[in-house]
GROMACS .gro file of C-alpha atoms in nm:
model
  196
    1MET     CA    1  -0.001  -0.006   0.001
    2PRO     CA    2   0.151   0.337  -0.102
    3LEU     CA    3   0.226   0.595   0.165
    4SER     CA    4  -0.004   0.895   0.190
    5ALA     CA    5   0.105   1.234   0.068
    6GLU     CA    6   0.085   1.362   0.425
    7HIS     CA    7   0.310   1.089   0.549
    8LYS     CA    8   0.561   1.159   0.274
    9GLN     CA    9   0.556   1.534   0.358
   10LYS     CA   10   0.605   1.462   0.731
   11THR     CA   11   0.897   1.238   0.652
   12ARG     CA   12   1.053   1.494   0.426
   13GLN     CA   13   1.016   1.760   0.698
   14ARG     CA   14   1.183   1.534   0.947
   15ILE     CA   15   1.479   1.485   0.709
   16VAL     CA   16   1.504   1.866   0.662
   17ASP     CA   17   1.485   1.930   1.032
   18CYS     CA   18   1.757   1.676   1.109
   19ALA     CA   19   1.976   1.805   0.828
   20ARG     CA   20   1.937   2.167   0.943
   21GLU     CA   21   2.043   2.075   1.291
   22LEU     CA   22   2.348   1.876   1.170
   23PHE     CA   23   2.446   2.139   0.909
   24ASN     CA   24   2.428   2.406   1.185
   25ARG     CA   25   2.640   2.201   1.421
   26ARG     CA   26   2.913   2.083   1.174
   27GLY     CA   27   2.858   2.241   0.832
   28PHE     CA   28   2.766   2.103   0.487
   29ASP     CA   29   3.081   1.908   0.401
   30GLU     CA   30   3.117   1.736   0.743
   31VAL     CA   31   2.768   1.590   0.742
   32SER     CA   32   2.689   1.282   0.533
   33ILE     CA   33   2.352   1.173   0.387
   34ASP     CA   34   2.393   0.853   0.596
   35GLU     CA   35   2.414   1.063   0.916
   36ILE     CA   36   2.113   1.273   0.827
   37MET     CA   37   1.903   0.972   0.750
   38GLN     CA   38   2.019   0.784   1.057
   39ARG     CA   39   1.924   1.079   1.276
   40ALA     CA   40   1.579   1.092   1.099
   41GLY     CA   41   1.540   0.717   1.175
   42LEU     CA   42   1.543   0.629   0.796
   43THR     CA   43   1.766   0.449   0.554
   44ARG     CA   44   1.994   0.609   0.299
   45GLY     CA   45   1.785   0.466   0.018
   46GLY     CA   46   1.486   0.669   0.138
   47PHE     CA   47   1.676   0.991   0.088
   48TYR     CA   48   1.639   0.976  -0.289
   49ASN     CA   49   1.262   0.945  -0.254
   50HIS     CA   50   1.272   1.301  -0.134
   51PHE     CA   51   1.583   1.475  -0.272
   52LYS     CA   52   1.794   1.451  -0.590
   53ALA     CA   53   2.116   1.548  -0.402
   54LYS     CA   54   2.250   1.663  -0.074
   55GLU     CA   55   2.272   2.027  -0.197
   56GLU     CA   56   1.903   2.029  -0.269
   57LEU     CA   57   1.843   1.920   0.091
   58TYR     CA   58   2.083   2.191   0.207
   59ALA     CA   59   1.895   2.459   0.016
   60GLU     CA   60   1.565   2.342   0.165
   61ALA     CA   61   1.723   2.334   0.514
   62VAL     CA   62   1.826   2.694   0.472
   63SER     CA   63   1.485   2.794   0.338
   64ALA     CA   64   1.314   2.617   0.631
   65TYR     CA   65   1.428   2.901   0.857
   66LEU     CA   66   1.183   3.139   0.679
   67ASP     CA   67   0.905   2.968   0.891
   68PHE     CA   68   1.104   2.952   1.213
   69ASP     CA   69   0.925   3.102   1.515
   70PRO     CA   70   1.173   3.164   1.800
   71SER     CA   71   0.891   3.207   2.044
   72GLN     CA   72   0.812   2.834   2.005
   73ARG     CA   73   1.167   2.744   2.108
   74TRP     CA   74   1.312   3.007   2.328
   75GLU     CA   75   1.147   3.121   2.647
   76GLY     CA   76   1.067   3.489   2.686
   77ILE     CA   77   1.079   3.562   2.309
   78ARG     CA   78   0.771   3.721   2.150
   79LEU     CA   79   0.711   3.822   1.794
   80ASP     CA   80   0.399   4.018   1.692
   81PRO     CA   81   0.407   4.118   1.319
   82GLY     CA   82   0.117   4.361   1.374
   83CYS     CA   83   0.297   4.594   1.612
   84GLY     CA   84   0.471   4.836   1.371
   85ASP     CA   85   0.833   4.934   1.449
   86ALA     CA   86   0.810   4.739   1.772
   87PHE     CA   87   0.814   4.424   1.551
   88GLY     CA   88   1.154   4.526   1.425
   89ARG     CA   89   1.276   4.566   1.784
   90GLN     CA   90   1.132   4.225   1.871
   91ILE     CA   91   1.325   4.071   1.572
   92VAL     CA   92   1.645   4.234   1.692
   93GLU     CA   93   1.592   4.129   2.053
   94ALA     CA   94   1.523   3.769   1.947
   95TYR     CA   95   1.797   3.746   1.696
   96LEU     CA   96   2.068   3.893   1.919
   97SER     CA   97   1.943   3.705   2.230
   98THR     CA   98   2.152   3.485   2.449
   99ALA     CA   99   1.898   3.205   2.377
  100HIS     CA  100   1.973   3.226   2.008
  101LEU     CA  101   2.348   3.234   2.064
  102ALA     CA  102   2.333   2.931   2.290
  103ASP     CA  103   2.099   2.717   2.067
  104ILE     CA  104   2.346   2.598   1.804
  105GLU     CA  105   2.108   2.350   1.644
  106ALA     CA  106   1.839   2.617   1.599
  107HIS     CA  107   2.080   2.890   1.480
  108CYS     CA  108   1.974   3.090   1.183
  109PRO     CA  109   2.168   2.951   0.879
  110MET     CA  110   2.292   3.304   0.807
  111ILE     CA  111   2.491   3.266   1.133
  112ALA     CA  112   2.584   2.899   1.113
  113LEU     CA  113   2.646   2.854   0.745
  114PRO     CA  114   2.777   3.165   0.564
  115SER     CA  115   3.108   3.010   0.455
  116ASP     CA  116   2.946   2.686   0.342
  117THR     CA  117   2.682   2.874   0.145
  118ALA     CA  118   2.946   3.100  -0.019
  119ARG     CA  119   3.095   2.779  -0.160
  120ALA     CA  120   2.768   2.617  -0.242
  121GLY     CA  121   2.580   2.599  -0.570
  122PRO     CA  122   2.311   2.832  -0.695
  123HIS     CA  123   2.015   2.668  -0.512
  124ALA     CA  124   2.170   2.709  -0.170
  125ARG     CA  125   2.296   3.053  -0.243
  126ARG     CA  126   1.950   3.161  -0.367
  127ALA     CA  127   1.789   3.015  -0.050
  128TYR     CA  128   2.040   3.210   0.169
  129ARG     CA  129   1.976   3.536  -0.024
  130CYS     CA  130   1.599   3.488   0.017
  131LEU     CA  131   1.655   3.451   0.392
  132VAL     CA  132   1.860   3.781   0.406
  133GLU     CA  133   1.586   3.958   0.205
  134HIS     CA  134   1.312   3.814   0.422
  135MET     CA  135   1.478   3.932   0.741
  136ALA     CA  136   1.540   4.285   0.592
  137SER     CA  137   1.186   4.316   0.463
  138MET     CA  138   1.043   4.216   0.803
  139LEU     CA  139   1.257   4.490   0.965
  140ALA     CA  140   1.168   4.744   0.698
  141ARG     CA  141   0.794   4.687   0.745
  142GLY     CA  142   0.792   4.895   1.059
  143MET     CA  143   0.992   5.176   0.906
  144GLU     CA  144   0.795   5.210   0.576
  145GLY     CA  145   0.671   5.563   0.525
  146GLU     CA  146   0.919   5.680   0.789
  147ASP     CA  147   1.182   5.776   0.541
  148ASP     CA  148   1.326   5.670   0.203
  149GLY     CA  149   1.619   5.499   0.377
  150ALA     CA  150   1.409   5.223   0.541
  151ARG     CA  151   1.546   4.951   0.302
  152ASP     CA  152   1.908   5.061   0.356
  153ARG     CA  153   1.860   5.073   0.730
  154SER     CA  154   1.691   4.732   0.737
  155LEU     CA  155   1.981   4.582   0.541
  156ALA     CA  156   2.226   4.744   0.776
  157ILE     CA  157   2.040   4.606   1.078
  158THR     CA  158   2.032   4.264   0.916
  159ALA     CA  159   2.406   4.277   0.862
  160LEU     CA  160   2.460   4.394   1.225
  161CYS     CA  161   2.247   4.114   1.354
  162VAL     CA  162   2.407   3.842   1.147
  163GLY     CA  163   2.759   3.971   1.165
  164GLY     CA  164   2.733   4.029   1.537
  165MET     CA  165   2.614   3.677   1.600
  166VAL     CA  166   2.875   3.523   1.366
  167LEU     CA  167   3.151   3.702   1.566
  168ALA     CA  168   2.991   3.617   1.901
  169ARG     CA  169   2.963   3.255   1.797
  170THR     CA  170   3.318   3.218   1.684
  171VAL     CA  171   3.527   3.393   1.953
  172ASP     CA  172   3.670   3.185   2.229
  173ASP     CA  173   3.595   3.418   2.524
  174PRO     CA  174   3.227   3.402   2.635
  175ALA     CA  175   3.248   3.743   2.800
  176PHE     CA  176   3.378   3.903   2.479
  177ALA     CA  177   3.119   3.710   2.274
  178ASP     CA  178   2.848   3.860   2.493
  179GLU     CA  179   2.999   4.205   2.454
  180VAL     CA  180   2.995   4.174   2.079
  181ARG     CA  181   2.638   4.053   2.084
  182ARG     CA  182   2.523   4.336   2.315
  183ALA     CA  183   2.705   4.603   2.111
  184ALA     CA  184   2.546   4.484   1.787
  185ARG     CA  185   2.209   4.474   1.955
  186ALA     CA  186   2.242   4.829   2.087
  187VAL     CA  187   2.336   4.981   1.750
  188ALA     CA  188   2.069   4.775   1.565
  189LEU     CA  189   1.799   4.899   1.804
  190GLU     CA  190   1.934   5.251   1.764
  191LEU     CA  191   1.892   5.220   1.386
  192ILE     CA  192   1.540   5.107   1.424
  193GLY     CA  193   1.457   5.407   1.640
  194SER     CA  194   1.251   5.432   1.950
  195ALA     CA  195   0.935   5.230   1.988
  196ASP     CA  196   0.604   5.410   1.981
   0.00000   0.00000   0.00000
């Protein structure tokens, strides 16, 4: 009896979730299809029922973060898209939070995978670009009509958030990592402006 479309979709999602966590932890090259499938509780042969190649899975794992809701994973985080420029502040607070920094498996791929993506093929790079654009557009939403520089400011805030977290994640001194994270947060919030 063939499996239902719903079962197939749930299995595919489980593979993507396991891959995203492994890629975040160790990078694209260091993770094998066998490891991903084992973590998902499946056989390697099943991989090709869902994906043509590992890079296709990688691109989908990056894209999956478009639907990530940090309030579902990190305590004390709240995102309300209907609250104007306060939404931008909420994004910055969540992105540059200690919870995000500590949760390596749920890191945004923009933090965890920039070097891997830079060396990846067009599908992964396109998924990464879409993620950057998505974050910038969410930030710009609260600034629209405020001035003509909302897009530039939202891109700068995105760069501060991602760059700040990349540096905080890679330095060997936790106190300095926290200082970097807090400094990026302060300047990003300043660029957003004060909440109404």
